[in-house]
Coordinates of C-alpha atoms in Angstrom, one line a residue:
M18 CA -12.6 -7.0 -8.4
N19 CA -14.0 -10.5 -9.3
A20 CA -17.3 -10.8 -7.6
L21 CA -17.3 -14.6 -7.9
A22 CA -13.9 -14.8 -6.2
V23 CA -15.2 -12.7 -3.3
V24 CA -18.4 -14.9 -3.0
S25 CA -16.3 -18.1 -3.0
A26 CA -14.0 -16.6 -0.3
A27 CA -17.0 -15.8 1.8
F28 CA -18.4 -19.3 1.3
A29 CA -15.1 -20.8 2.5
V30 CA -15.3 -18.7 5.6
F31 CA -18.8 -19.9 6.2
L32 CA -17.7 -23.5 5.8
F33 CA -15.0 -22.9 8.4
V34 CA -17.6 -21.5 10.8
V35 CA -19.8 -24.6 10.2
A36 CA -16.9 -26.9 10.8
L37 CA -16.0 -25.1 14.1
F38 CA -19.6 -25.4 15.2
A39 CA -19.7 -29.0 14.3
M40 CA -16.6 -29.7 16.3
T41 CA -18.0 -27.9 19.2
V42 CA -21.1 -30.1 19.3
G43 CA -19.2 -33.2 18.7
E44 CA -20.1 -33.9 15.1
L45 CA -16.6 -34.8 13.9
Q46 CA -17.6 -36.3 10.6
G47 CA -19.5 -33.2 9.7
A48 CA -16.6 -31.0 10.8
G49 CA -14.2 -33.0 8.7
L50 CA -16.5 -32.7 5.7
A51 CA -16.8 -29.0 6.1
F52 CA -13.1 -28.5 6.5
L53 CA -12.5 -30.6 3.4
S54 CA -15.1 -28.6 1.4
A55 CA -13.6 -25.3 2.5
S56 CA -10.2 -26.5 1.4
L57 CA -11.5 -27.5 -2.0
V58 CA -13.4 -24.2 -2.4
I59 CA -10.1 -22.3 -1.6
Y60 CA -8.2 -24.4 -4.0
L61 CA -10.7 -23.9 -6.8
R62 CA -10.9 -20.2 -6.1
E63 CA -7.1 -19.8 -6.3
K64 CA -6.8 -22.0 -9.4
Y65 CA -9.6 -20.6 -11.6
L66 CA -11.0 -17.3 -10.2
V67 CA -8.0 -15.3 -9.0
G68 CA -5.7 -13.9 -11.7
E69 CA -2.0 -14.4 -11.7

């Protein structure tokens, strides 16, 4: 198991939680940035850290 891939997946989940919290309190720019960051983390994880 690739530890860095697991950490990046956990970080993506954390970013989704941050985004949902930001949406709840009305900070929509912060939520959008967190969702975008989570998407980029997932993309980079799948592209470089997870084997084919």
